[in-house]
Short mmCIF file of C-alpha atoms in Angstrom, two decimals:
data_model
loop_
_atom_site.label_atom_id
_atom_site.label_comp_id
_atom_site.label_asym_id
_atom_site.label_seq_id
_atom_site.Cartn_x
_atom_site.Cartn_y
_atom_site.Cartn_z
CA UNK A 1 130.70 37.91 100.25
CA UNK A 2 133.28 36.72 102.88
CA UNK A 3 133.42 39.28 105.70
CA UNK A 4 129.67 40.71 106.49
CA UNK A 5 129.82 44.06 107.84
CA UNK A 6 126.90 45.32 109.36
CA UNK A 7 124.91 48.48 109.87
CA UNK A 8 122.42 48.34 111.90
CA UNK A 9 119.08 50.69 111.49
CA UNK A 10 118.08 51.05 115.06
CA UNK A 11 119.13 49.78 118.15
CA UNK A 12 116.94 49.42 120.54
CA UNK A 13 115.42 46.63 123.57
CA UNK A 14 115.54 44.12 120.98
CA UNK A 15 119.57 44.86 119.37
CA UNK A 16 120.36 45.08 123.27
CA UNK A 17 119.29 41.82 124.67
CA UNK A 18 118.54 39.11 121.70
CA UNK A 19 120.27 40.06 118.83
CA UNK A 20 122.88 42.74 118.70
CA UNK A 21 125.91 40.91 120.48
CA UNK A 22 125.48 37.92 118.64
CA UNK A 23 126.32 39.36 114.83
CA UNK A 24 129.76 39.90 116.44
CA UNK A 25 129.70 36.00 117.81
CA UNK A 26 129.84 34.25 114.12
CA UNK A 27 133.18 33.97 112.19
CA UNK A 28 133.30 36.40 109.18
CA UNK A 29 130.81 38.96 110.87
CA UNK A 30 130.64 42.13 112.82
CA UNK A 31 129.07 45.21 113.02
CA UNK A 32 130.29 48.29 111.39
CA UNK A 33 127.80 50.93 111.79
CA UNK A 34 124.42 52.03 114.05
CA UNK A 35 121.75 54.42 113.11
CA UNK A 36 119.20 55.58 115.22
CA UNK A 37 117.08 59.11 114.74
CA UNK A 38 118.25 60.06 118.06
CA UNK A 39 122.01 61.65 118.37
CA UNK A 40 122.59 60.40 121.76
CA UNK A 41 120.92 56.87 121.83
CA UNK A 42 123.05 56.36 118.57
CA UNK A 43 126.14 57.29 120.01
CA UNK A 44 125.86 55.90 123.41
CA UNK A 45 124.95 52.22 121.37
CA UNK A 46 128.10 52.48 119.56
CA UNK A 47 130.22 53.50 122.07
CA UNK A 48 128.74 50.86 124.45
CA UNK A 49 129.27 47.97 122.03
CA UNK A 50 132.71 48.94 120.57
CA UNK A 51 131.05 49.70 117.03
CA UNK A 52 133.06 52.41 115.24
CA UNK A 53 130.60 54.54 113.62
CA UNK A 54 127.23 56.04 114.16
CA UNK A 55 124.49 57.63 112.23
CA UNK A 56 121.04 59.37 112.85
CA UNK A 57 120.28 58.96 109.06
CA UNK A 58 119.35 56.00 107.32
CA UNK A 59 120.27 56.59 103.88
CA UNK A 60 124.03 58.06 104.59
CA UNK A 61 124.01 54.65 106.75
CA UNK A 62 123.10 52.11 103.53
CA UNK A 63 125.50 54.30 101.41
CA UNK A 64 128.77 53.69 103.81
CA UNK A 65 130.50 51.60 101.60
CA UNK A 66 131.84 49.87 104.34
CA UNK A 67 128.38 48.26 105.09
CA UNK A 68 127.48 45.71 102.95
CA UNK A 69 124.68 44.06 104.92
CA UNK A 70 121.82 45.81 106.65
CA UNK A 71 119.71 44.52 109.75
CA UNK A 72 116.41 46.97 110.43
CA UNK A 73 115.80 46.64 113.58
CA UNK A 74 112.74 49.53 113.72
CA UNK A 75 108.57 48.99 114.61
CA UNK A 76 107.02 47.38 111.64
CA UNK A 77 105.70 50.54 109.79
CA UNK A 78 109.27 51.40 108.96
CA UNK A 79 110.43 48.06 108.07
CA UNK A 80 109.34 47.93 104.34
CA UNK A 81 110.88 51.21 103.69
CA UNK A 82 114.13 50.90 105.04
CA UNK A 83 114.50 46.97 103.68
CA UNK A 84 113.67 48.16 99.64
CA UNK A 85 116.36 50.97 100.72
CA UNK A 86 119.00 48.88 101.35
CA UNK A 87 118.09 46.28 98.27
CA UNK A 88 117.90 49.26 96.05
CA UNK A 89 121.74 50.01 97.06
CA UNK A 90 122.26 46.10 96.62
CA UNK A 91 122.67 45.27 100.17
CA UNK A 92 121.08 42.09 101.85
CA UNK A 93 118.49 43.01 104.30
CA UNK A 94 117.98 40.83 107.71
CA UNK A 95 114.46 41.98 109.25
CA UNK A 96 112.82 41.90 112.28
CA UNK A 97 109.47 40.44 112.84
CA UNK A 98 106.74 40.85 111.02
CA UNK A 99 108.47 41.41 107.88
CA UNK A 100 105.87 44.70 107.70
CA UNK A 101 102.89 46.13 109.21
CA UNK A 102 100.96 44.85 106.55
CA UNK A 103 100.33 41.68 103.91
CA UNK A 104 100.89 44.66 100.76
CA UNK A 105 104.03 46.08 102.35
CA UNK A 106 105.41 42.24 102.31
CA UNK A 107 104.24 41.75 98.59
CA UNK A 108 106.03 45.26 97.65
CA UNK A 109 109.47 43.86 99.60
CA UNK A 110 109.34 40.87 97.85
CA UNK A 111 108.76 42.30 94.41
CA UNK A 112 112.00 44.65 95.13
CA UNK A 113 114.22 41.82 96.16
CA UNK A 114 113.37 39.75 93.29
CA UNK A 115 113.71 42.09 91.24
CA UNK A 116 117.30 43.98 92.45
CA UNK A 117 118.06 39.95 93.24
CA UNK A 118 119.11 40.51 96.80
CA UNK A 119 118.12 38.54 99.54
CA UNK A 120 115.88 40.14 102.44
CA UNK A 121 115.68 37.29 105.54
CA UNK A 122 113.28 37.80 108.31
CA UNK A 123 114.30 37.10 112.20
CA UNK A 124 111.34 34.64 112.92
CA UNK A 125 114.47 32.96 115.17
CA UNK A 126 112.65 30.98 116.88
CA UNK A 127 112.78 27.92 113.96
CA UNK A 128 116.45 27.93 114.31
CA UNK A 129 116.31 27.49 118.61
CA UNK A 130 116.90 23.69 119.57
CA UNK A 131 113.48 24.15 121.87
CA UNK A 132 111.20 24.20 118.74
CA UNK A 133 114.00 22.30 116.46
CA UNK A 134 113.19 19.38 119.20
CA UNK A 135 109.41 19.61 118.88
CA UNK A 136 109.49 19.63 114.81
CA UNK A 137 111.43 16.54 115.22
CA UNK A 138 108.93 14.41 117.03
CA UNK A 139 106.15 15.71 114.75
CA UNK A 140 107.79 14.74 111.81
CA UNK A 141 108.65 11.74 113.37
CA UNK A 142 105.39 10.84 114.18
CA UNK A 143 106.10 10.49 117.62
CA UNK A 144 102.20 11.53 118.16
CA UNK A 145 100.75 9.50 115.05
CA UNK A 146 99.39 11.65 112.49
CA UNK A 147 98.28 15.46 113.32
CA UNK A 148 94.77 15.64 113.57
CA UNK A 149 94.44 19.72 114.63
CA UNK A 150 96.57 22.03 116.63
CA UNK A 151 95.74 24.90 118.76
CA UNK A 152 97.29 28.16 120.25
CA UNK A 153 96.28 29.71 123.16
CA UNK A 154 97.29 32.26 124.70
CA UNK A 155 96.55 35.02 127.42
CA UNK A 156 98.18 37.63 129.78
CA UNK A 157 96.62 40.65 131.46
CA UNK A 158 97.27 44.01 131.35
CA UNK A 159 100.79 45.70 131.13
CA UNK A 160 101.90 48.43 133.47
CA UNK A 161 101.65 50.69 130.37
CA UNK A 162 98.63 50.06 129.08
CA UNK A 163 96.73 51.98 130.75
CA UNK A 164 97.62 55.13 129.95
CA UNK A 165 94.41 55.53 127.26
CA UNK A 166 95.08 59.76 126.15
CA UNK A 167 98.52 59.72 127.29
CA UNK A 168 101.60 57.99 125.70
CA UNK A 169 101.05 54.44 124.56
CA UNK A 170 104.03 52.02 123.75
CA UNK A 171 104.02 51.86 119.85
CA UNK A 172 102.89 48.06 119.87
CA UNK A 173 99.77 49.55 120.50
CA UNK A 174 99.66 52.34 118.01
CA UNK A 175 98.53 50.52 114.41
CA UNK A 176 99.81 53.02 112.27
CA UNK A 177 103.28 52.15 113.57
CA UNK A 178 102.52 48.42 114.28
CA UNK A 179 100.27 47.03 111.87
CA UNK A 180 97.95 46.02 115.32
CA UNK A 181 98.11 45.59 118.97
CA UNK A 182 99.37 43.12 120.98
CA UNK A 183 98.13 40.28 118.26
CA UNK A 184 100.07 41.68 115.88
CA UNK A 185 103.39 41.77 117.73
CA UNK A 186 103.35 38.35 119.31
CA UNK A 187 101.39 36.26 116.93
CA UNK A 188 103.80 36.36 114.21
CA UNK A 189 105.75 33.94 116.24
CA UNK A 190 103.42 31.56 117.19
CA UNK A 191 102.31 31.35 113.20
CA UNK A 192 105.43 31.19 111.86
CA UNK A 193 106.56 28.25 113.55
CA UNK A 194 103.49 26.44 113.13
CA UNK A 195 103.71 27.27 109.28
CA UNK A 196 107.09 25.88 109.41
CA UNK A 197 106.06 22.20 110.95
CA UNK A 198 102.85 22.13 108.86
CA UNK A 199 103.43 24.20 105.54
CA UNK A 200 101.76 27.33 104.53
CA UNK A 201 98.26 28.43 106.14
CA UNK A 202 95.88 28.91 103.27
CA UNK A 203 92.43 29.68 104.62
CA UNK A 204 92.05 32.09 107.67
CA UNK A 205 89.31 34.00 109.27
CA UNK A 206 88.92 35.24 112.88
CA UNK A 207 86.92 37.77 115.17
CA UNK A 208 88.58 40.47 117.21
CA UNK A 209 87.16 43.07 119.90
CA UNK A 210 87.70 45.57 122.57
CA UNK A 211 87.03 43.89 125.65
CA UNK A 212 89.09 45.86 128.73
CA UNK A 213 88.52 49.27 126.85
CA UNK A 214 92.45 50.65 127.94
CA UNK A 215 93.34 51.32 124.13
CA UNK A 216 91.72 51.76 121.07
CA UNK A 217 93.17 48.39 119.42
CA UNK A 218 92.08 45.05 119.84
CA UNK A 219 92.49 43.34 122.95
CA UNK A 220 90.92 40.00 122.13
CA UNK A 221 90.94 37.70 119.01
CA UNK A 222 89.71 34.43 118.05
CA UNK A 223 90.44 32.95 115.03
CA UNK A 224 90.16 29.65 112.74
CA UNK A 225 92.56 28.64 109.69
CA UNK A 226 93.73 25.47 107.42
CA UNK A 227 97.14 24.83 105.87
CA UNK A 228 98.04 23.42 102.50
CA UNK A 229 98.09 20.11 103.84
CA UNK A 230 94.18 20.37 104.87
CA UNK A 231 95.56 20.47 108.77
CA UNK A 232 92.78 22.50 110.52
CA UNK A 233 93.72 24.43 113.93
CA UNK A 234 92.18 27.56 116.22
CA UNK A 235 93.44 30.14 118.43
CA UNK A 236 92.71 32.46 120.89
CA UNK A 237 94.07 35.21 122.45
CA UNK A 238 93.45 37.52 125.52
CA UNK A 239 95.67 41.29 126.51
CA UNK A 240 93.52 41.44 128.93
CA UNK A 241 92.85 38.76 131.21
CA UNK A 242 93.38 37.52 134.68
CA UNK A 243 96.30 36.86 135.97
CA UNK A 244 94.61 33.70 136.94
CA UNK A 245 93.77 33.25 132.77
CA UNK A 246 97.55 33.50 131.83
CA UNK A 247 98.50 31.16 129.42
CA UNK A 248 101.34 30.55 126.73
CA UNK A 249 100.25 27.33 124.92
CA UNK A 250 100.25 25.25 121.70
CA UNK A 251 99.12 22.10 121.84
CA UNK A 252 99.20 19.65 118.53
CA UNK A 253 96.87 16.75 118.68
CA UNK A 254 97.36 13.77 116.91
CA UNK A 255 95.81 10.20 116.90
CA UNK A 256 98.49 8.44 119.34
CA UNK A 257 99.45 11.11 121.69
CA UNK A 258 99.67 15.16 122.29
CA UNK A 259 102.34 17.57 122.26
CA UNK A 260 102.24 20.66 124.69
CA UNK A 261 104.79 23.36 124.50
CA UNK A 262 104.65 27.12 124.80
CA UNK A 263 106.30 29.90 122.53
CA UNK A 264 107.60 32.48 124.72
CA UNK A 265 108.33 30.62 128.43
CA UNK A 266 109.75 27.56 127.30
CA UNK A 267 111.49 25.86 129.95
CA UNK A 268 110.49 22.63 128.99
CA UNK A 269 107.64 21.11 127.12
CA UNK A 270 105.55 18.07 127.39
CA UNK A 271 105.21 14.96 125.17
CA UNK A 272 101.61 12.62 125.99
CA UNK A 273 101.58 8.82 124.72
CA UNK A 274 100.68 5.61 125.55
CA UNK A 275 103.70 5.58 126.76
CA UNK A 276 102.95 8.35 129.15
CA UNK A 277 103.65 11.58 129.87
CA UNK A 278 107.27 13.22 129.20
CA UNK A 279 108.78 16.58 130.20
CA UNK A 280 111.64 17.60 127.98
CA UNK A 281 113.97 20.06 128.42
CA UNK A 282 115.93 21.62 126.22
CA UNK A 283 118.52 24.45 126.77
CA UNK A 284 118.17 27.37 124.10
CA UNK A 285 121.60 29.70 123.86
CA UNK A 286 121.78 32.66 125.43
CA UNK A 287 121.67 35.01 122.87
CA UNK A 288 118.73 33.66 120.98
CA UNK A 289 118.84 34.55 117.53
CA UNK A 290 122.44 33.41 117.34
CA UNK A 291 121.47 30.18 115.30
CA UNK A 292 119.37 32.07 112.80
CA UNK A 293 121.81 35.15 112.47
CA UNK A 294 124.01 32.34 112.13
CA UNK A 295 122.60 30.68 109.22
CA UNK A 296 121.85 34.52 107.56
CA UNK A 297 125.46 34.73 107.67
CA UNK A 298 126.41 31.04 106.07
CA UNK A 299 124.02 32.17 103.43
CA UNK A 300 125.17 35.33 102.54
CA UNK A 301 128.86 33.99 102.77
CA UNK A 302 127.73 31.12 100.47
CA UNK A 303 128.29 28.01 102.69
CA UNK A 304 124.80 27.60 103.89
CA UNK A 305 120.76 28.08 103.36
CA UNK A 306 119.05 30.54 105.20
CA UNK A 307 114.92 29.50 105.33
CA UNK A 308 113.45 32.13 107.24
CA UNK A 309 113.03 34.35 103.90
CA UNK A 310 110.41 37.43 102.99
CA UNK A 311 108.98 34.67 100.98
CA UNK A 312 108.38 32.60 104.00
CA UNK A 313 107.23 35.26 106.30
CA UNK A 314 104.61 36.52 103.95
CA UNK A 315 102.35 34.40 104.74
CA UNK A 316 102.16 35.26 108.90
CA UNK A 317 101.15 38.66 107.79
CA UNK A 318 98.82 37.36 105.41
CA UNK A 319 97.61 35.24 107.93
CA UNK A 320 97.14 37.93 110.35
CA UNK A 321 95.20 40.45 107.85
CA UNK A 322 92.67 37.96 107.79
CA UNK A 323 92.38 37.31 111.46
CA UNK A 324 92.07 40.99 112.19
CA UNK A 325 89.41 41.62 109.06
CA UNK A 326 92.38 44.25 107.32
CA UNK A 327 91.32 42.98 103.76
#
């Protein structure tokens, strides 16, 4: 496959401002086609972008035999539906985060793609950003000796539009749509890359609640797991905190220094030694999931490796099911 032409299944916040522009940034890539169930957000994506063609169903989308590559770009409830679509029809898949809204919807994506043999990636693009590239580095290193337990912690407090309990909530808060709450939609991150410096998380339990009582979902969770590699780590996380509580933080311990950086404000992180203590910066690009769309692309075009696989993300929503007591 030489020239990857695109059709994207909606196009929304996420197509607008991290991923979208970039599939037309790579050599040998560019999109072809939009779908969205909505007539006029459809056509007012294409027509914004410069993309020639526009659909409000999915299946007359995947069956444009001018597509040959599909990125869902939909809530998580959709995602396993639309992805065994397109690898039914024998077109690649790239998927947002979390690869579905549950661990079984994952397993039945997987089985599909094995079995049509076409590829389904997942956009867990942080791995790929020269931020987290950096830390990996030093903790393979062993810039910090050797890891003794990491932690994530993190905490925020109420959005605007949360509180609007019997009215409209936003549909990270509606389960059947996206597999959770708040947990579910920003955790994935925050495990994934962890799974990708330390190797798959193989034990995991946590405890979850309803502490501020704006939405029926969890707004607190706690948790405890172990990777392959017998690494033990914790995390906790709060929707509904002070603004005084907020926190975006991962901190890896080992036995001759620390490593403190955070997942979604990273202007710089910090390195702690005997040595001292280090800020380091590192500029990310601005469309951030250019480097992984990238590598989807070098894959698919047969020049490169793409890592960020259904296989791989499997395990963050496995991960999560425990936490949150689903199975």
């Amino acid at each position: 496959m030489k020239e990857i032409s695109w059709g994207f299944i909606g196009c929304g916040e996420v197509t607008e401002l991290k991923s979208g522009p970039a599939f037309n940034e790579v050599e040998g890539s560019h999109i072809e086609a939009v779908m969205s169930r909505t007539e006029q957000r459809a056509r007012s994506y294409a027509e914004r972008h410069g993309i020639r063609k526009w659909y409000t169903d999915a299946q007359k989308l995947i069956d444009d035999p001018e597509v040959n590559a599909v990125y869902v770009a939909t809530p998580p409830a959709s995602h396993a539906t639309y992805a065994i679509m397109s690898m039914r029809a024998g077109k690649p898949v790239y998927v947002e985060k979390p690869l579905a809204s549950c661990y079984e919807d994952c397993v039945r994506i997987n089985r599909i793609s094995e079995k049509m043999g076409v590829p389904c990636f997942v956009a867990y693009y942080r791995r790929y950003l020269p931020y987290f590239m950096r830390i990996k580095e030093l903790i393979r290193s062993g810039a910090i000796g050797n890891i003794l337990t990491v932690q994530v912690n993190f905490a925020c407090p109420p959005r605007e539009q949360d509180y609007k309990m019997g009215k409209e909530l936003p549909w990270r808060l509606c389960p059947d749509i996206s597999g959770g709450g708040y947990f579910y939609d920003l955790a994935p991150h925050q495990l994934d890359l962890l799974q990708d410096f330390f190797g798959v998380i193989t034990h995991a339990h946590g405890y979850s609640a309803n502490k501020g009582g704006l939405y029926d979902v969890e707004d607190t969770v706690s948790a405890a797991f172990e990777f392959e590699n017998g690494l033990n780590g914790s995390g906790s996380w709060c929707f509904v905190g002070h603004e005084s509580a907020r926190k975006d933080k991962i901190e890896v311990v080992g036995d001759k220094g620390i490593i403190n950086f955070s997942v979604y404000e990273h202007s710089h992180f910090s390195m702690t030694s005997n040595d001292g203590e280090k800020k380091i910066v590192v500029e990310n690009p601005t469309y951030v999931q250019l480097p992984i769309i990238r590598s989807v692309i070098e894959d698919l075009q047969g020049i490169g490796v793409c890592t960020s696989t259904s296989i791989s993300a499997t395990p963050t929503n496995w991960v999560m099911d425990r936490i949150l007591g689903k199975f």
